[in-house]
PDB file of C-alpha atoms in Angstrom:
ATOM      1  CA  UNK A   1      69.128  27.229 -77.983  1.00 96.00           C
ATOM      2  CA  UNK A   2      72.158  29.729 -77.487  1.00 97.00           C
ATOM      3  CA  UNK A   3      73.005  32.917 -78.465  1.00 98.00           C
ATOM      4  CA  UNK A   4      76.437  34.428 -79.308  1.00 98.00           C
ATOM      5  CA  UNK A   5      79.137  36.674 -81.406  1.00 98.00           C
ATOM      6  CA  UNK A   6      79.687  34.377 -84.674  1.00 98.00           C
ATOM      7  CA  UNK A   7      83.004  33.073 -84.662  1.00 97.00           C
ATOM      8  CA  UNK A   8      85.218  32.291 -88.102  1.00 98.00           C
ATOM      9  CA  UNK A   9      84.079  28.505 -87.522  1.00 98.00           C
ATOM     10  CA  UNK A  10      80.723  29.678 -88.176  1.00 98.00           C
ATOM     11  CA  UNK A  11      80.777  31.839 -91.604  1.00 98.00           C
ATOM     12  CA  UNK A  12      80.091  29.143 -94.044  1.00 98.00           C
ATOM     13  CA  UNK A  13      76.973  27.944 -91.809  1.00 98.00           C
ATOM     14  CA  UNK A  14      76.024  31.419 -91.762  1.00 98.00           C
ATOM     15  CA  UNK A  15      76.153  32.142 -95.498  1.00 98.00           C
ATOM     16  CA  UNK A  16      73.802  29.463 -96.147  1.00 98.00           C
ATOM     17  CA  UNK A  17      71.374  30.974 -93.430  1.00 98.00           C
ATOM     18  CA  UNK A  18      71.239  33.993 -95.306  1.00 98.00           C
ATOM     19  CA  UNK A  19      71.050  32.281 -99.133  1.00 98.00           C
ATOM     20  CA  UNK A  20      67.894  30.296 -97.841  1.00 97.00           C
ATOM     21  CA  UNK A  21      66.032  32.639 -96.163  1.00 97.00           C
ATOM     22  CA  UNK A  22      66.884  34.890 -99.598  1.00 97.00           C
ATOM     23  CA  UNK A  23      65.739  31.976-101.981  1.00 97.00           C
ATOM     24  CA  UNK A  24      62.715  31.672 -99.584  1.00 96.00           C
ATOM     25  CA  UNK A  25      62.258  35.257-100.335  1.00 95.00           C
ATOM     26  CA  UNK A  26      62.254  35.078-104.226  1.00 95.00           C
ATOM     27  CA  UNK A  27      59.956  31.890-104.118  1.00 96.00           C
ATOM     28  CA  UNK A  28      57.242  34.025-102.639  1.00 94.00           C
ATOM     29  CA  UNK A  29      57.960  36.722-104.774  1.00 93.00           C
ATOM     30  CA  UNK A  30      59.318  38.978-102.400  1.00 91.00           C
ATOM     31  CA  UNK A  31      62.862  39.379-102.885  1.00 90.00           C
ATOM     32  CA  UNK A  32      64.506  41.315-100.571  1.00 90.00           C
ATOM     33  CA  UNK A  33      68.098  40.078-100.979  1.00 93.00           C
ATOM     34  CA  UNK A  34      70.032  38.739-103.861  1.00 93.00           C
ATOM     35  CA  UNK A  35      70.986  34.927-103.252  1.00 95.00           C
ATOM     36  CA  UNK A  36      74.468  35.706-104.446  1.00 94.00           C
ATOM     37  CA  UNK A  37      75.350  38.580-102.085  1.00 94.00           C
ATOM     38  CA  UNK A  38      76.024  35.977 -99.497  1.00 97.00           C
ATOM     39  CA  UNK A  39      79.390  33.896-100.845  1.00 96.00           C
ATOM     40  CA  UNK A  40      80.932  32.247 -98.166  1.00 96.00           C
ATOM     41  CA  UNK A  41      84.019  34.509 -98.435  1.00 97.00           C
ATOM     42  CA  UNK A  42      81.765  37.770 -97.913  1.00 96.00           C
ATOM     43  CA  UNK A  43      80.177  36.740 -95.300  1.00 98.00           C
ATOM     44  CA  UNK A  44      83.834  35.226 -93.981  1.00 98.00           C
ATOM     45  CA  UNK A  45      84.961  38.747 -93.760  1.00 97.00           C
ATOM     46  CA  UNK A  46      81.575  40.044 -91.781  1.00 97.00           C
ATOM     47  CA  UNK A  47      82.100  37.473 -89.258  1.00 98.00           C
ATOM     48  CA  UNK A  48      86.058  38.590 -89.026  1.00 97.00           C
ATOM     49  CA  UNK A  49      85.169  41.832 -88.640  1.00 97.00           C
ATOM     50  CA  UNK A  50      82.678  40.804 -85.837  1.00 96.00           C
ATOM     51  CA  UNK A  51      79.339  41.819 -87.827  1.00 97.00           C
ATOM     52  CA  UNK A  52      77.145  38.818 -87.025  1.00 98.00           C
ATOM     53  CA  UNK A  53      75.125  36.867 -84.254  1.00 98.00           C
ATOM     54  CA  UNK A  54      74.239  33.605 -84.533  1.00 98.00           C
ATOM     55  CA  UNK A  55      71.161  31.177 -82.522  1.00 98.00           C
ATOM     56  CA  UNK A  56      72.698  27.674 -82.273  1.00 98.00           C
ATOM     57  CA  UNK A  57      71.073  24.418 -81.188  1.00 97.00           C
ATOM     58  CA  UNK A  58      73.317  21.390 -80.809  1.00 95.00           C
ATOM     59  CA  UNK A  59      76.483  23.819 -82.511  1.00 93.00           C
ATOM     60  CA  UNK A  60      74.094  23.837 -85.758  1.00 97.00           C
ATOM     61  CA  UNK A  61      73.357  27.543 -86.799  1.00 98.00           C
ATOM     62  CA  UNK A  62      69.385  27.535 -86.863  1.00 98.00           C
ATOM     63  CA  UNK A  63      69.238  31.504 -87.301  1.00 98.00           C
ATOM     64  CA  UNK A  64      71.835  34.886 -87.898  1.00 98.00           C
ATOM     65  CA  UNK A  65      71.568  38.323 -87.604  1.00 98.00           C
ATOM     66  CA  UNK A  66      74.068  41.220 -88.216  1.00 98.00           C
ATOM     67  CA  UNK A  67      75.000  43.796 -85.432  1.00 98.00           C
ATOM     68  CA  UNK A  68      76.478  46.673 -86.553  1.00 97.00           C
ATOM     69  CA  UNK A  69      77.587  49.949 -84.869  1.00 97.00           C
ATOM     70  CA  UNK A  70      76.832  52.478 -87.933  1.00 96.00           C
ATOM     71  CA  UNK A  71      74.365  52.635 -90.812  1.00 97.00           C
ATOM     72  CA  UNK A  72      74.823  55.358 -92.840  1.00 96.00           C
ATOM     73  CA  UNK A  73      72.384  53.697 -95.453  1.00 95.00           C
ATOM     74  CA  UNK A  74      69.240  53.696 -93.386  1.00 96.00           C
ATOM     75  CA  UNK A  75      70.061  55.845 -90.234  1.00 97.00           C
ATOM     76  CA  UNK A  76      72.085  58.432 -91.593  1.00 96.00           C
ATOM     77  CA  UNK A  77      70.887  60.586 -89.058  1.00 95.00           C
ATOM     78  CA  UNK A  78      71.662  58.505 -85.900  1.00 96.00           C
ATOM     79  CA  UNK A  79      73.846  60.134 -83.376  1.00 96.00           C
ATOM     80  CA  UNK A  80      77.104  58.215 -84.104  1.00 96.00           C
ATOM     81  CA  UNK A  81      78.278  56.111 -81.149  1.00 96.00           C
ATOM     82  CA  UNK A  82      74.767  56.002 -79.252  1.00 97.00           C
ATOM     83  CA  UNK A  83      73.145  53.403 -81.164  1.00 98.00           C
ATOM     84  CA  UNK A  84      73.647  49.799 -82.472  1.00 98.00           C
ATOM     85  CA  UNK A  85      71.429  48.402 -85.957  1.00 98.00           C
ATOM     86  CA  UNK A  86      70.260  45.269 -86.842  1.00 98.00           C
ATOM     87  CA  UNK A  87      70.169  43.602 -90.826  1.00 98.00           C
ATOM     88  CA  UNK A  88      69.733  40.518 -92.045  1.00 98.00           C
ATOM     89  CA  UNK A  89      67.746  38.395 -89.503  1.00 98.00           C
ATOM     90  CA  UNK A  90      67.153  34.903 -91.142  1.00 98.00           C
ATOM     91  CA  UNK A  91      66.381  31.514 -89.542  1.00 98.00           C
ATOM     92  CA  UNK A  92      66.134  28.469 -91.092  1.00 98.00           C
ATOM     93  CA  UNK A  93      63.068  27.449 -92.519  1.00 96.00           C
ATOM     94  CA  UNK A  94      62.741  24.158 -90.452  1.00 97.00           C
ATOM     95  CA  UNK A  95      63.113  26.909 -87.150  1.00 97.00           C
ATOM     96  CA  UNK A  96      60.269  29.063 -88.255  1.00 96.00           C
ATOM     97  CA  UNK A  97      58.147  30.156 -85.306  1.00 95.00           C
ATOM     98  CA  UNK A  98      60.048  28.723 -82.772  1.00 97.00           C
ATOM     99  CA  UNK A  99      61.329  31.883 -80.795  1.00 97.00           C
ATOM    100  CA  UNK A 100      64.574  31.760 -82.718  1.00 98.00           C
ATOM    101  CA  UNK A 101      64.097  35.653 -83.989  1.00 98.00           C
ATOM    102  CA  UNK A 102      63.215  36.768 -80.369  1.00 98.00           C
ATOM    103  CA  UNK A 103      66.587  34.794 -79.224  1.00 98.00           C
ATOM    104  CA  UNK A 104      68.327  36.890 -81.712  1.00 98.00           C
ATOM    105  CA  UNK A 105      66.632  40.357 -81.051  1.00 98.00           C
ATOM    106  CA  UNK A 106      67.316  39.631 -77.155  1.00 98.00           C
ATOM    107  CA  UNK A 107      70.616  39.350 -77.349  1.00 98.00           C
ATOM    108  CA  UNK A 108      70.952  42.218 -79.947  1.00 98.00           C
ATOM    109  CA  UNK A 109      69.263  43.944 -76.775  1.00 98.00           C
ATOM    110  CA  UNK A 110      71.270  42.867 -74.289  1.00 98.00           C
ATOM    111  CA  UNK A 111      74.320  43.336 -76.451  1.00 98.00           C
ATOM    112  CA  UNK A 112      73.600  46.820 -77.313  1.00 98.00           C
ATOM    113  CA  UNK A 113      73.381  47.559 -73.655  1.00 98.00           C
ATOM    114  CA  UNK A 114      76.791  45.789 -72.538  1.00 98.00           C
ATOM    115  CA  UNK A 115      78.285  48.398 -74.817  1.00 97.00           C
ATOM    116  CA  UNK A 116      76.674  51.464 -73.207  1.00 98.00           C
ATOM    117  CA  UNK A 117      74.297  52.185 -75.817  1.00 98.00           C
ATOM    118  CA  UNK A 118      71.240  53.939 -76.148  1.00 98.00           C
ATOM    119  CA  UNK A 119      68.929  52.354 -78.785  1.00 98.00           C
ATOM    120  CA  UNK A 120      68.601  49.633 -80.467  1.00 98.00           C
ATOM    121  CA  UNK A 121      67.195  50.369 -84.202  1.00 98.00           C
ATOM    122  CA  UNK A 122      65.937  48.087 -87.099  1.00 98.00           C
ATOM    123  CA  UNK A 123      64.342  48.307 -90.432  1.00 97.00           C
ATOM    124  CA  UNK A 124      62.224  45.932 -92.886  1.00 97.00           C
ATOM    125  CA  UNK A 125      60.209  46.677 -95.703  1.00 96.00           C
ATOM    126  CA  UNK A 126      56.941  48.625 -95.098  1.00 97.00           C
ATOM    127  CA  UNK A 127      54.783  46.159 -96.570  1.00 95.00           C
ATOM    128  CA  UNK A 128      55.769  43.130 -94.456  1.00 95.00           C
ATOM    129  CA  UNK A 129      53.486  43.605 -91.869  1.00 96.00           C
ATOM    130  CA  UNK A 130      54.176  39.908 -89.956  1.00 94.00           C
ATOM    131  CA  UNK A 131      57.778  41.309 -89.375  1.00 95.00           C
ATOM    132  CA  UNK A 132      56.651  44.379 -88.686  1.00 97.00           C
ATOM    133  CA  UNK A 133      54.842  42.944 -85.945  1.00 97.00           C
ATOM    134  CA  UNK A 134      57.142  40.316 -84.643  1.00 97.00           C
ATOM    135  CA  UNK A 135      59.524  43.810 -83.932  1.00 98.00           C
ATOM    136  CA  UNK A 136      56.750  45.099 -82.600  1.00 98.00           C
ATOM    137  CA  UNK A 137      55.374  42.503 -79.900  1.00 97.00           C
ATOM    138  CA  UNK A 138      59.171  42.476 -78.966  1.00 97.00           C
ATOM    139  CA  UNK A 139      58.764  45.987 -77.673  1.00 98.00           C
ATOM    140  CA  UNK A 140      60.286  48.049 -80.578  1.00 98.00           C
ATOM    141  CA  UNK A 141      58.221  51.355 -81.696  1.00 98.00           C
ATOM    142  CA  UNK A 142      58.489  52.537 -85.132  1.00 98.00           C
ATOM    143  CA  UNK A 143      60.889  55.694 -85.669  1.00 98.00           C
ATOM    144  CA  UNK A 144      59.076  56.570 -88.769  1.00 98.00           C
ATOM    145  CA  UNK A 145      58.773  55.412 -92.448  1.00 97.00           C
ATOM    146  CA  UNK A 146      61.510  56.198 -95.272  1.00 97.00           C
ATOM    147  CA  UNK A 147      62.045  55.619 -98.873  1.00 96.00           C
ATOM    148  CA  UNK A 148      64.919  54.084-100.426  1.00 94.00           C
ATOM    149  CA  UNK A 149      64.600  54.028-103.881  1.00 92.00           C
ATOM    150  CA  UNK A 150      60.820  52.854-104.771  1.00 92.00           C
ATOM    151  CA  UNK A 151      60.611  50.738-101.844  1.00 94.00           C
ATOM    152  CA  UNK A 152      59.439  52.161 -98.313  1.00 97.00           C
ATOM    153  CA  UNK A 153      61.064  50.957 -95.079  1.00 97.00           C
ATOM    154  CA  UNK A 154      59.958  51.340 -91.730  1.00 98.00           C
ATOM    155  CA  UNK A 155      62.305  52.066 -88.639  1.00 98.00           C
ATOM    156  CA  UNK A 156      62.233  50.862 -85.646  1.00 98.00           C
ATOM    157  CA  UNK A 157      63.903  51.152 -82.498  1.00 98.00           C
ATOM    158  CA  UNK A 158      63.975  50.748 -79.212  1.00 98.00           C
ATOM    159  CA  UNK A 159      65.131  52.272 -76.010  1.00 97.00           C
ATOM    160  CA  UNK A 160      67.670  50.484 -73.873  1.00 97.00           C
TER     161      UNK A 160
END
């Protein structure tokens, strides 16, 4: 498995990344994301603008996760220009458990450092306590618990 910067190529392979892990999400009952927030022209312009990372095995996309610079949404009060945030991490179902998350929180990591950064910082839903503690056994600490709307988040971070 390999880890890099999404290129063009890879936006369509992407979007459907992020549409199953969201159907996944709704056929548990725990929708997170809404299926049609990933069109392959949205996501297009993410991976353009240099907002995603992708886990590859044999040039197939088998996981994804977006690396941003900001997040005025959920760290509003983040230093700007000291941190980098992670969103959407989502690996295909036929990946589960197989390190492919901790491939794409390394390089996040690693990443985040290359650009002189300070922390690395990540939310999830409260309530989802096995990703709550696959951020944790990767070495990220919780910031502290927010609301948005009626649904509590917990942030996480981690010092590079």
């Amino acid at each position: 498995m390999r880890t890099e910067l999404a290129r063009p190529p890879d936006a369509a392979a992407i979007a459907a990344v992020l549409r199953e892990a969201a159907q996944w999400l709704v056929d548990r009952h725990m929708p997170l994301w809404a299926v049609a927030d990933f069109s392959d022209e949205s996501v297009q312009r993410d991976v353009d603008g240099g907002l995603y990372v992708v886990a590859k095995v044999d040039d197939a996309v088998v996981g994804v996760v977006r690396f941003q610079r900001e997040d005025l949404t959920f760290w509003p009060d983040a230093e700007p220009g000291t941190s980098a945030f992670l969103h959407k991490l989502a690996v295909r179902r036929a990946w589960a458990g197989q390190g492919v998350s901790a491939a794409l929180l390394a390089f996040g990591r690693e990443h985040a450092r290359s650009l002189g950064l300070r922390t690395l910082r990540l939310d999830c839903v409260a309530d989802r306590q096995p990703l709550r503690t696959l951020y944790e056994d990767f070495g990220f600490t919780l910031h502290d618990r927010v609301w948005k709307g009626r649904r509590e988040f917990a942030r996480y971070q981690i010092v590079l």
